[in-house]
Coordinates of C-alpha atoms in Angstrom, one line a residue:
Chain A
X1 CA 0.0 0.0 0.0
X2 CA 2.8 2.5 1.1
X3 CA 4.8 1.4 -1.8
X4 CA 1.8 2.2 -4.1
X5 CA 1.7 5.6 -2.8
X6 CA 5.4 6.1 -3.1
X7 CA 5.2 5.0 -6.8
X8 CA 2.3 7.3 -7.4
X9 CA 4.0 10.2 -5.7
X10 CA 7.2 9.6 -7.7
X11 CA 5.2 9.3 -10.8
X12 CA 3.4 12.7 -10.1
X13 CA 6.7 14.5 -9.3
X14 CA 8.2 13.2 -12.5
X15 CA 5.3 14.4 -14.5
X16 CA 5.3 17.7 -12.7
X17 CA 9.1 18.0 -13.3
X18 CA 8.6 17.2 -17.1
X19 CA 5.9 20.1 -17.4
X20 CA 8.3 22.4 -15.7
X21 CA 11.1 21.5 -18.1
X22 CA 8.7 22.0 -21.1
X23 CA 7.8 25.3 -19.8
X24 CA 11.3 26.5 -19.4
X25 CA 12.0 25.1 -22.9
X26 CA 9.2 27.1 -24.3
X27 CA 10.5 30.4 -22.6
X28 CA 14.0 29.7 -24.1
X29 CA 12.6 29.1 -27.5
X30 CA 10.4 32.1 -27.3
X31 CA 13.3 34.2 -26.2
X32 CA 15.1 33.1 -29.5
X33 CA 12.3 34.2 -31.8
X34 CA 13.0 38.1 -32.0
X35 CA 16.4 37.3 -33.5
X36 CA 14.6 35.4 -36.5
X37 CA 13.6 38.8 -37.7
X38 CA 17.1 39.1 -39.0
X39 CA 17.1 35.7 -40.6
X40 CA 13.6 35.1 -42.1
X41 CA 15.2 32.5 -44.4
X42 CA 15.3 30.0 -41.5
X43 CA 11.5 30.3 -40.8
X44 CA 10.6 30.3 -44.5
X45 CA 12.6 27.0 -44.8
X46 CA 10.6 25.6 -41.9
X47 CA 7.3 26.9 -43.2
X48 CA 8.0 25.0 -46.3
X49 CA 8.7 21.6 -44.5
X50 CA 6.0 22.0 -41.8
X51 CA 3.3 23.9 -44.0
X52 CA 3.7 23.3 -47.7
X53 CA 4.7 19.7 -47.4
X54 CA 1.5 19.0 -45.1
X55 CA -0.7 20.5 -47.8
X56 CA -1.5 17.2 -49.7
X57 CA -2.9 15.4 -46.7
X58 CA -4.8 18.7 -45.6
X59 CA -6.3 19.1 -49.1
X60 CA -7.3 15.5 -49.7
X61 CA -8.7 15.2 -46.2
X62 CA -10.5 18.5 -46.3
X63 CA -12.2 17.5 -49.6
X64 CA -13.3 14.2 -48.3
X65 CA -14.4 15.3 -44.9
X66 CA -16.6 17.9 -46.7
X67 CA -18.0 15.4 -49.1
X68 CA -19.0 12.9 -46.3
X69 CA -20.4 15.6 -44.2
X70 CA -22.5 16.8 -47.1
X71 CA -23.8 13.4 -47.8
X72 CA -24.5 12.6 -44.2
X73 CA -26.0 16.1 -43.5
X74 CA -28.3 15.8 -46.6
X75 CA -29.7 12.3 -45.7
X76 CA -30.3 13.6 -41.9
X77 CA -31.8 16.9 -43.0
X78 CA -34.0 15.2 -45.7
X79 CA -35.9 13.5 -42.8
X80 CA -37.1 17.0 -41.7
X81 CA -37.5 18.5 -45.0
X82 CA -34.7 20.9 -44.3
X83 CA -32.2 19.7 -46.8
X84 CA -31.9 23.1 -48.2
X85 CA -30.0 24.2 -44.9
X86 CA -27.2 21.8 -45.8
X87 CA -24.9 24.9 -46.2
X88 CA -25.4 26.1 -42.6
X89 CA -25.0 22.6 -41.0
X90 CA -21.8 22.1 -42.9
X91 CA -20.4 25.5 -42.4
X92 CA -20.9 25.8 -38.7
X93 CA -19.6 22.1 -38.1
X94 CA -16.5 22.9 -40.1
X95 CA -15.7 26.4 -39.1
X96 CA -16.4 26.0 -35.4
X97 CA -15.0 22.4 -34.8
X98 CA -13.9 20.1 -37.6
X99 CA -11.7 22.5 -39.3
X100 CA -9.4 23.4 -36.4
X101 CA -9.6 19.9 -34.7
X102 CA -9.1 17.6 -37.6
X103 CA -6.4 19.9 -39.0
X104 CA -4.5 19.8 -35.8
X105 CA -4.8 15.9 -35.5
X106 CA -3.5 15.7 -39.2
X107 CA -0.8 18.3 -38.3
X108 CA 0.4 16.2 -35.4
X109 CA 0.5 13.1 -37.6
X110 CA 2.4 14.7 -40.4
X111 CA 4.4 17.7 -39.2
X112 CA 4.5 17.1 -35.5
X113 CA 5.9 13.5 -35.9
X114 CA 8.3 14.8 -38.6
X115 CA 9.5 17.6 -36.3
X116 CA 10.0 15.4 -33.2
X117 CA 11.9 12.8 -35.3
X118 CA 14.1 15.2 -37.0
X119 CA 15.1 17.0 -33.7
X120 CA 15.4 13.6 -31.9
X121 CA 17.7 12.2 -34.5
X122 CA 19.8 15.4 -34.5
X123 CA 20.2 15.0 -30.8
X124 CA 21.2 11.3 -31.1
X125 CA 23.6 12.0 -34.0
X126 CA 25.3 14.7 -31.8
X127 CA 24.3 17.5 -34.3
X128 CA 22.8 19.7 -31.5
X129 CA 25.9 19.0 -29.3
X130 CA 28.1 19.8 -32.3
X131 CA 26.3 23.1 -32.9
X132 CA 26.7 24.0 -29.2
X133 CA 30.5 23.2 -29.5
X134 CA 30.6 25.6 -32.5
X135 CA 29.0 28.3 -30.2
X136 CA 25.7 28.2 -31.9
X137 CA 22.7 27.9 -29.7
X138 CA 20.5 25.0 -31.0
X139 CA 17.5 26.8 -29.3
X140 CA 17.9 29.8 -31.5
X141 CA 19.2 28.0 -34.8
X142 CA 17.0 24.8 -34.7
X143 CA 14.1 25.1 -32.2
X144 CA 12.8 28.6 -32.5
X145 CA 12.4 28.7 -36.4
X146 CA 10.5 25.3 -36.2
X147 CA 8.3 26.5 -33.3
X148 CA 7.5 29.8 -35.2
X149 CA 6.8 28.0 -38.4
X150 CA 4.4 25.6 -36.6
X151 CA 2.6 28.6 -35.0
X152 CA 2.1 30.3 -38.4
X153 CA 1.4 27.2 -40.5
X154 CA -1.4 25.6 -38.4
X155 CA -4.0 28.4 -38.7
X156 CA -3.3 28.7 -42.3
X157 CA -3.7 25.0 -42.8
X158 CA -6.9 25.0 -40.9
X159 CA -8.3 27.8 -43.1
X160 CA -7.5 25.8 -46.2
X161 CA -9.0 22.7 -44.7
X162 CA -12.2 24.5 -43.9
X163 CA -12.5 26.1 -47.3
X164 CA -11.9 22.8 -49.2
X165 CA -14.3 20.9 -46.9
X166 CA -17.2 23.5 -47.6
X167 CA -16.3 23.2 -51.3
X168 CA -16.5 19.3 -51.1
X169 CA -19.9 19.5 -49.4
X170 CA -21.1 21.9 -52.2
X171 CA -19.9 19.5 -54.9
X172 CA -22.0 16.6 -53.3
X173 CA -25.0 18.7 -52.0
X174 CA -25.5 21.0 -54.9
X175 CA -23.8 19.1 -57.6
X176 CA -25.0 15.6 -56.9
X177 CA -28.0 15.7 -54.5
X178 CA -29.8 18.7 -56.0
X179 CA -29.6 21.2 -53.2
X180 CA -30.2 24.7 -54.5
X181 CA -26.9 26.7 -54.9
X182 CA -28.6 30.0 -53.9
X183 CA -29.9 28.3 -50.7
X184 CA -26.7 26.7 -49.9
X185 CA -24.7 29.9 -50.0
X186 CA -27.4 32.3 -48.8
X187 CA -28.3 30.5 -45.8
X188 CA -24.7 29.9 -44.9
X189 CA -24.1 33.7 -45.2
X190 CA -27.0 34.4 -42.9
X191 CA -26.3 31.9 -40.2
X192 CA -22.4 32.1 -40.0
X193 CA -21.2 35.1 -37.9
X194 CA -17.7 36.4 -38.3
X195 CA -17.0 36.9 -34.7
X196 CA -19.0 34.1 -33.0
X197 CA -18.1 31.4 -35.5
X198 CA -15.1 32.4 -37.8
X199 CA -13.1 34.2 -35.2
X200 CA -13.5 31.6 -32.6
X201 CA -12.6 28.9 -35.0
X202 CA -9.3 30.9 -35.9
X203 CA -8.6 31.3 -32.3
X204 CA -8.9 27.5 -31.8
X205 CA -6.5 26.7 -34.7
X206 CA -4.1 29.3 -33.3
X207 CA -4.2 27.6 -29.9
X208 CA -3.9 24.1 -31.4
X209 CA -1.0 25.2 -33.6
X210 CA 0.8 26.6 -30.6
X211 CA 0.4 23.3 -28.4
X212 CA 0.9 20.9 -31.3
X213 CA 4.3 22.6 -32.3
X214 CA 5.4 23.0 -28.7
X215 CA 4.7 19.3 -27.9
X216 CA 6.5 18.3 -31.1
X217 CA 9.8 20.3 -30.6
X218 CA 9.9 19.5 -27.0
X219 CA 9.4 15.9 -27.4
X220 CA 12.2 15.9 -30.2
X221 CA 14.6 17.8 -27.9
X222 CA 13.9 15.8 -24.8
X223 CA 14.2 12.5 -26.5
X224 CA 16.6 9.9 -25.2
X225 CA 19.4 9.9 -27.8
X226 CA 18.8 6.3 -28.9
X227 CA 16.6 4.9 -31.8
X228 CA 14.1 3.6 -29.3
X229 CA 14.0 7.1 -27.6
X230 CA 13.4 8.9 -30.8
X231 CA 10.7 6.4 -31.7
X232 CA 9.0 6.8 -28.4
X233 CA 9.2 10.6 -28.8
X234 CA 7.5 10.5 -32.2
X235 CA 4.7 8.3 -30.8
X236 CA 4.4 10.5 -27.7
X237 CA 4.1 13.8 -29.9
X238 CA 1.1 12.3 -31.8
X239 CA -0.7 10.9 -28.7
X240 CA -0.1 13.9 -26.5
X241 CA -1.1 16.3 -29.2
X242 CA -4.3 14.5 -29.9
X243 CA -5.2 14.4 -26.2
X244 CA -4.2 18.0 -25.7
X245 CA -6.2 19.2 -28.8
X246 CA -9.3 17.2 -27.9
X247 CA -9.3 18.4 -24.2
X248 CA -8.6 21.9 -25.2
X249 CA -11.2 21.8 -27.6
X250 CA -13.8 21.0 -25.0
X251 CA -12.6 23.7 -22.8
X252 CA -12.5 26.3 -25.6
X253 CA -15.9 25.3 -26.9
X254 CA -17.3 25.5 -23.3
X255 CA -15.9 29.2 -23.0
X256 CA -16.8 30.3 -26.5
X257 CA -20.3 28.8 -27.0
X258 CA -21.2 27.6 -23.6
Chain B
X1 CA 54.4 36.9 -28.4
X2 CA 55.2 33.5 -26.8
X3 CA 56.2 33.3 -23.1
X4 CA 59.8 32.2 -24.1
X5 CA 60.3 35.5 -26.3
X6 CA 58.7 37.4 -23.2
X7 CA 61.4 36.0 -21.2
X8 CA 64.1 36.8 -23.7
X9 CA 62.8 40.3 -24.1
X10 CA 62.7 40.7 -20.4
X11 CA 66.3 39.5 -20.2
X12 CA 67.6 41.9 -22.9
X13 CA 65.7 44.8 -21.3
X14 CA 67.3 44.1 -17.9
X15 CA 70.8 43.6 -19.6
X16 CA 70.7 47.0 -21.2
X17 CA 69.0 49.0 -18.5
X18 CA 70.8 47.5 -15.4
X19 CA 73.9 46.5 -17.4
X20 CA 74.0 43.5 -15.4
X21 CA 74.0 39.9 -16.6
X22 CA 71.3 37.8 -14.9
X23 CA 72.8 34.6 -13.6
X24 CA 71.6 31.3 -15.2
X25 CA 69.7 29.9 -12.1
X26 CA 67.5 32.9 -12.1
X27 CA 66.6 32.8 -15.8
X28 CA 65.9 29.1 -15.3
X29 CA 63.6 30.1 -12.4
X30 CA 61.8 32.7 -14.4
X31 CA 61.4 30.3 -17.4
X32 CA 59.9 27.6 -15.2
X33 CA 57.5 30.0 -13.5
X34 CA 56.2 31.3 -16.9
X35 CA 56.1 27.9 -18.3
X36 CA 54.0 26.6 -15.5
X37 CA 51.6 29.7 -15.6
X38 CA 51.3 30.1 -19.3
X39 CA 52.1 26.8 -21.1
X40 CA 49.0 25.1 -19.8
X41 CA 46.1 25.6 -22.1
X42 CA 43.8 23.4 -19.9
X43 CA 44.2 23.0 -16.1
X44 CA 42.0 20.6 -14.2
X45 CA 42.1 20.5 -10.5
X46 CA 40.3 18.2 -8.1
X47 CA 37.6 17.3 -10.6
X48 CA 34.8 15.3 -9.2
X49 CA 31.8 14.3 -11.4
X50 CA 29.0 11.6 -11.1
X51 CA 26.5 10.4 -13.5
X52 CA 23.4 9.2 -11.4
X53 CA 24.9 6.8 -8.9
X54 CA 28.1 6.2 -10.6
X55 CA 31.2 8.2 -9.7
X56 CA 33.1 9.0 -12.9
X57 CA 35.8 11.4 -11.7
X58 CA 37.2 11.3 -8.2
X59 CA 39.8 14.0 -8.0
X60 CA 41.3 14.2 -11.5
X61 CA 44.3 16.5 -11.7
X62 CA 45.5 17.2 -15.3
X63 CA 47.3 19.8 -17.1
X64 CA 47.4 20.1 -20.8
X65 CA 50.2 22.0 -22.5
X66 CA 50.0 24.3 -25.4
X67 CA 51.1 23.2 -28.7
X68 CA 51.2 19.5 -28.0
X69 CA 49.1 16.6 -29.0
X70 CA 47.9 15.3 -25.7
X71 CA 46.0 12.0 -25.4
X72 CA 43.7 11.0 -22.7
X73 CA 43.4 7.2 -22.8
X74 CA 41.7 4.6 -20.8
X75 CA 39.4 1.6 -21.1
X76 CA 35.7 2.0 -22.4
X77 CA 33.3 3.6 -19.7
X78 CA 36.0 5.4 -17.8
X79 CA 34.5 8.8 -18.7
X80 CA 36.9 10.1 -21.5
X81 CA 34.3 11.6 -23.6
X82 CA 32.6 13.1 -20.5
X83 CA 35.9 14.7 -19.7
X84 CA 35.9 16.4 -23.1
X85 CA 32.3 17.6 -22.5
X86 CA 33.4 19.0 -19.1
X87 CA 36.3 20.9 -20.8
X88 CA 33.9 22.2 -23.4
X89 CA 31.4 23.4 -20.7
X90 CA 28.6 21.1 -21.9
X91 CA 28.6 19.6 -18.5
X92 CA 29.3 21.1 -15.0
X93 CA 31.6 19.4 -12.6
X94 CA 30.2 18.4 -9.1
X95 CA 33.4 19.8 -7.6
X96 CA 36.7 21.2 -8.7
X97 CA 37.7 23.6 -11.4
X98 CA 38.6 23.5 -15.0
X99 CA 40.3 26.3 -16.5
X100 CA 40.7 26.8 -20.3
X101 CA 42.9 29.6 -21.5
X102 CA 42.9 30.8 -17.9
X103 CA 39.1 31.0 -17.8
X104 CA 37.1 29.0 -15.3
X105 CA 34.7 27.2 -17.6
X106 CA 32.0 26.5 -15.1
X107 CA 31.9 30.1 -13.9
X108 CA 31.4 31.6 -17.4
X109 CA 28.2 33.2 -18.5
X110 CA 26.6 31.7 -21.6
X111 CA 28.0 34.4 -23.8
X112 CA 31.4 34.0 -22.2
X113 CA 31.1 30.3 -22.8
X114 CA 30.3 30.7 -26.5
X115 CA 33.1 33.1 -26.9
X116 CA 35.6 30.6 -25.6
X117 CA 34.1 27.8 -27.7
X118 CA 34.7 29.8 -30.8
X119 CA 38.4 29.1 -30.0
X120 CA 37.8 25.4 -29.5
X121 CA 37.1 22.8 -32.2
X122 CA 35.6 19.5 -31.4
X123 CA 35.5 16.4 -33.6
X124 CA 32.8 14.2 -32.4
X125 CA 33.0 10.3 -32.6
X126 CA 30.1 10.2 -35.0
X127 CA 31.2 13.2 -37.1
X128 CA 28.0 15.1 -36.0
X129 CA 27.8 16.5 -39.6
X130 CA 24.4 18.2 -40.4
X131 CA 22.7 15.6 -42.6
X132 CA 20.6 18.2 -44.6
X133 CA 23.7 20.3 -45.5
X134 CA 26.4 19.5 -48.1
X135 CA 30.1 19.0 -47.3
X136 CA 30.7 22.5 -48.4
X137 CA 27.9 24.0 -46.4
X138 CA 28.8 22.0 -43.4
X139 CA 32.3 23.4 -43.4
X140 CA 30.9 27.0 -44.2
X141 CA 28.5 26.6 -41.2
X142 CA 30.6 28.1 -38.5
X143 CA 31.8 30.8 -40.8
X144 CA 28.4 31.9 -41.8
X145 CA 27.1 31.9 -38.3
X146 CA 30.0 33.7 -36.7
X147 CA 31.4 36.0 -39.4
X148 CA 30.1 38.7 -41.8
X149 CA 32.6 37.5 -44.5
X150 CA 31.3 38.0 -48.1
X151 CA 30.4 34.6 -49.8
X152 CA 33.4 34.5 -52.2
X153 CA 35.7 34.8 -49.1
X154 CA 33.9 32.0 -47.4
X155 CA 34.1 29.9 -50.4
X156 CA 37.9 30.3 -50.5
X157 CA 38.2 29.6 -46.8
X158 CA 36.1 26.5 -47.1
X159 CA 38.1 25.2 -50.0
X160 CA 41.3 25.8 -48.1
X161 CA 40.0 23.8 -45.0
X162 CA 38.8 21.0 -47.4
X163 CA 42.0 20.9 -49.3
X164 CA 43.9 20.6 -45.9
X165 CA 41.9 17.3 -45.2
X166 CA 42.0 16.2 -48.9
X167 CA 38.3 16.4 -49.6
X168 CA 38.1 19.5 -51.9
X169 CA 36.7 17.2 -54.5
X170 CA 33.9 16.0 -52.2
X171 CA 32.5 19.5 -51.5
X172 CA 29.2 18.9 -53.3
X173 CA 28.4 15.4 -51.7
X174 CA 25.9 15.0 -48.9
X175 CA 27.0 13.4 -45.6
X176 CA 25.1 10.3 -46.4
X177 CA 27.3 9.8 -49.5
X178 CA 30.7 9.9 -47.5
X179 CA 32.4 6.9 -45.9
X180 CA 33.1 6.9 -42.2
X181 CA 36.6 8.2 -42.6
X182 CA 35.5 11.0 -45.1
X183 CA 32.9 12.1 -42.7
X184 CA 35.4 12.6 -40.0
X185 CA 37.8 14.4 -42.2
X186 CA 34.8 16.8 -43.2
X187 CA 34.1 17.2 -39.5
X188 CA 37.8 18.0 -38.8
X189 CA 37.8 20.7 -41.6
X190 CA 34.7 22.1 -39.9
X191 CA 36.3 22.0 -36.6
X192 CA 39.2 24.0 -37.9
X193 CA 37.1 26.4 -39.9
X194 CA 37.3 29.3 -37.3
X195 CA 41.0 28.7 -36.7
X196 CA 40.7 27.5 -33.1
X197 CA 43.6 27.4 -30.5
X198 CA 42.6 23.9 -29.5
X199 CA 40.9 20.9 -31.0
X200 CA 39.4 18.1 -29.1
X201 CA 39.0 14.6 -30.9
X202 CA 36.6 12.1 -29.3
X203 CA 37.7 8.5 -30.3
X204 CA 38.8 9.7 -33.9
X205 CA 40.1 6.3 -34.9
X206 CA 37.3 4.0 -33.9
X207 CA 35.9 1.9 -36.6
X208 CA 38.2 3.1 -39.3
X209 CA 39.8 0.9 -42.0
X210 CA 43.7 1.0 -42.0
X211 CA 43.9 3.7 -44.7
X212 CA 41.4 6.0 -43.2
X213 CA 43.1 5.5 -39.9
X214 CA 46.5 6.3 -41.3
X215 CA 45.1 9.3 -43.0
X216 CA 43.5 10.5 -39.7
X217 CA 46.5 10.0 -37.6
X218 CA 48.7 11.8 -40.0
X219 CA 46.1 14.7 -40.3
X220 CA 45.9 15.3 -36.7
X221 CA 49.6 15.5 -36.2
X222 CA 50.2 17.6 -39.3
X223 CA 47.3 20.1 -38.6
X224 CA 48.5 20.4 -35.0
X225 CA 52.0 21.4 -36.1
X226 CA 51.1 23.5 -39.2
X227 CA 48.4 25.6 -37.6
X228 CA 50.1 25.9 -34.1
X229 CA 47.1 24.1 -32.5
X230 CA 46.9 22.2 -29.2
X231 CA 45.1 18.8 -29.6
X232 CA 43.4 16.6 -27.1
X233 CA 42.7 13.1 -28.3
X234 CA 40.5 10.8 -26.4
X235 CA 41.0 7.3 -27.5
X236 CA 41.6 3.7 -26.6
X237 CA 43.4 2.9 -29.8
X238 CA 46.8 2.6 -28.2
X239 CA 49.1 2.2 -31.2
X240 CA 47.6 5.0 -33.3
X241 CA 47.5 7.5 -30.4
X242 CA 50.9 6.7 -29.2
X243 CA 52.3 7.3 -32.6
X244 CA 51.4 10.9 -32.7
X245 CA 50.9 11.9 -28.9
X246 CA 53.5 14.0 -27.3
X247 CA 52.1 13.1 -23.9
X248 CA 49.6 10.5 -22.7
X249 CA 47.4 10.6 -19.5
X250 CA 45.9 7.2 -18.5
X251 CA 42.5 7.4 -16.9
X252 CA 41.3 4.6 -14.7
X253 CA 39.0 4.4 -11.7
X254 CA 38.2 8.1 -11.7
X255 CA 41.7 9.3 -11.6
X256 CA 44.8 9.9 -13.9
X257 CA 46.9 6.9 -12.8
X258 CA 49.9 7.7 -15.0
X259 CA 51.1 10.4 -17.3
X260 CA 54.2 10.6 -19.7
X261 CA 55.4 10.1 -23.1
X262 CA 54.2 7.1 -25.0
X263 CA 57.7 5.5 -24.6
X264 CA 57.7 6.0 -20.9
X265 CA 54.2 4.4 -20.6
X266 CA 55.0 1.4 -22.7
X267 CA 57.7 0.8 -20.0
X268 CA 55.6 1.7 -17.1
X269 CA 56.2 0.2 -13.6
X270 CA 52.4 -0.2 -13.2
X271 CA 51.1 -3.6 -14.2
X272 CA 47.8 -2.2 -15.1
X273 CA 49.3 0.5 -17.3
X274 CA 51.4 -2.0 -19.0
X275 CA 48.5 -4.4 -19.6
X276 CA 46.5 -1.5 -21.1
X277 CA 49.4 -0.2 -23.3
X278 CA 50.3 -3.6 -24.7
X279 CA 46.8 -4.9 -24.9
X280 CA 47.4 -7.9 -22.6
X281 CA 44.5 -10.3 -22.5
X282 CA 45.1 -11.2 -18.7
X283 CA 46.6 -9.2 -15.8
X284 CA 45.3 -7.0 -13.1
X285 CA 42.2 -6.7 -15.3
X286 CA 41.3 -10.5 -15.3
X287 CA 40.2 -12.4 -18.4
X288 CA 37.3 -13.7 -16.5
X289 CA 34.4 -11.6 -15.2
X290 CA 33.9 -12.4 -11.6
X291 CA 31.4 -15.1 -10.9
X292 CA 29.6 -16.1 -7.7
X293 CA 30.4 -19.8 -8.1
X294 CA 33.5 -21.7 -9.3
X295 CA 33.4 -23.1 -12.7
X296 CA 32.9 -26.9 -11.6
X297 CA 30.4 -25.8 -8.9
X298 CA 28.5 -23.7 -11.5
X299 CA 28.2 -26.5 -13.9
X300 CA 26.9 -28.9 -11.2
X301 CA 24.3 -26.5 -9.8
X302 CA 20.7 -26.6 -10.8
X303 CA 19.7 -24.4 -13.6
X304 CA 17.3 -21.5 -12.5
X305 CA 14.1 -21.5 -14.7
X306 CA 14.1 -18.4 -16.7
X307 CA 11.8 -16.9 -19.5
X308 CA 13.6 -15.3 -22.3
X309 CA 12.8 -11.7 -23.1
X310 CA 11.3 -12.9 -26.5

């Protein structure tokens, strides 16, 4: 019994210590960001690998999620004779929830895991130590640009996802199932508010981008410098990001719409 | 100006002003004093360092002279690489001091430490080349980070460094296309890119074929002498290291157990040092790992049931 409590206490302390380390790590990385103004090339390079290279999965997923939502929404609304309101249903679901959440989950799987693995491998092959010995701080040269690129890329990817998902549902609803195009766009325009819906969705995507990028770079930097350690860090990045995004989504939804 | 020339100048000055010739013992005393104070690039005193429960260094005392190739040798796991990390300020000692170029490494601010590191080069065991940069860009990396030199000048400097290690023709290759020996030579070119005063080599000969080994051995010595460097080699490859080292310090049990020239260490009075230097299979370090039971007794005992990890 006592041993059980001891183990529990030790585990809780280890988790608290890890949180503290992650927070200090974030502060150091944020401190390195102002200097990036002088070297925008570093951020652009990371924006390409974190953002542009994630486009394929975001575009394809966005279109398919929109098409499925259009199909499901239409069959459900048809029961109530409200199929002309498909545009509202799709837009609100995507802009408020699915856009930021699904993009963040995809971002964790594509960009987050790549970031964690890259940084973890740099650590295990002594590239980060080598940089330190060349009097170059890896926090400024490696971590800060990747973190900033993640912050910037995620809201843009979420916007692209939402746009394409609405387009996908339009193709299914209007193109295939016969919903009136005017009703689709008109009702959407009436029901979706800029501040209440779009801005809150953007805030969500910014928060998720911040958390997903932070978890990815921290897990990579904190990885044990072995192949097993890097593999664990990559897995942890995806799992922790998914849990954090879903948990934060509930909190943010309760605050914004509750 | 070197310390010797300082002493010579001081003597000439005193000769002319006092019109008195300093006697030989006094000049010898002066020479020794200056040599002690100024000839040591690295001074380690009473160094204690533990990793977890394991005590790695238990009062290490070590001085490394300028201009020499100094080797720190010892069996695997004695903390040789850790010692390099302590000298480079990547780790902090539990107790004791490390002075590099007269500066107390653990007491330096981050800015001060980075300033000192610009005068240090380090060759990691793995090479630690940046895998997303070409050979040329790897060598250019410290120059681009720390200087505002125009690109044509950086190009010339990089080609000079690559020429020095014989890899000018490999400048456009990526690290994945290099052999282990070539990667280390590129890393060496990068380590000397900022013209450091000292270069630390972490196991430079491990896993090299005889030709690559010969090239590296020769390069370390030639670069040390041609560039006026001080080199610290951490290794357990006795023959190769002894070929080029001016002085060897043998690390064992958390302390320096013997120091001297390679020749002196081959003839050491210590059985342990002789076993290490000559690579003898048996001696103070026994061939057999200690076992709880004798061999016959062990064979006759009942086997414990065990389930494999697989």
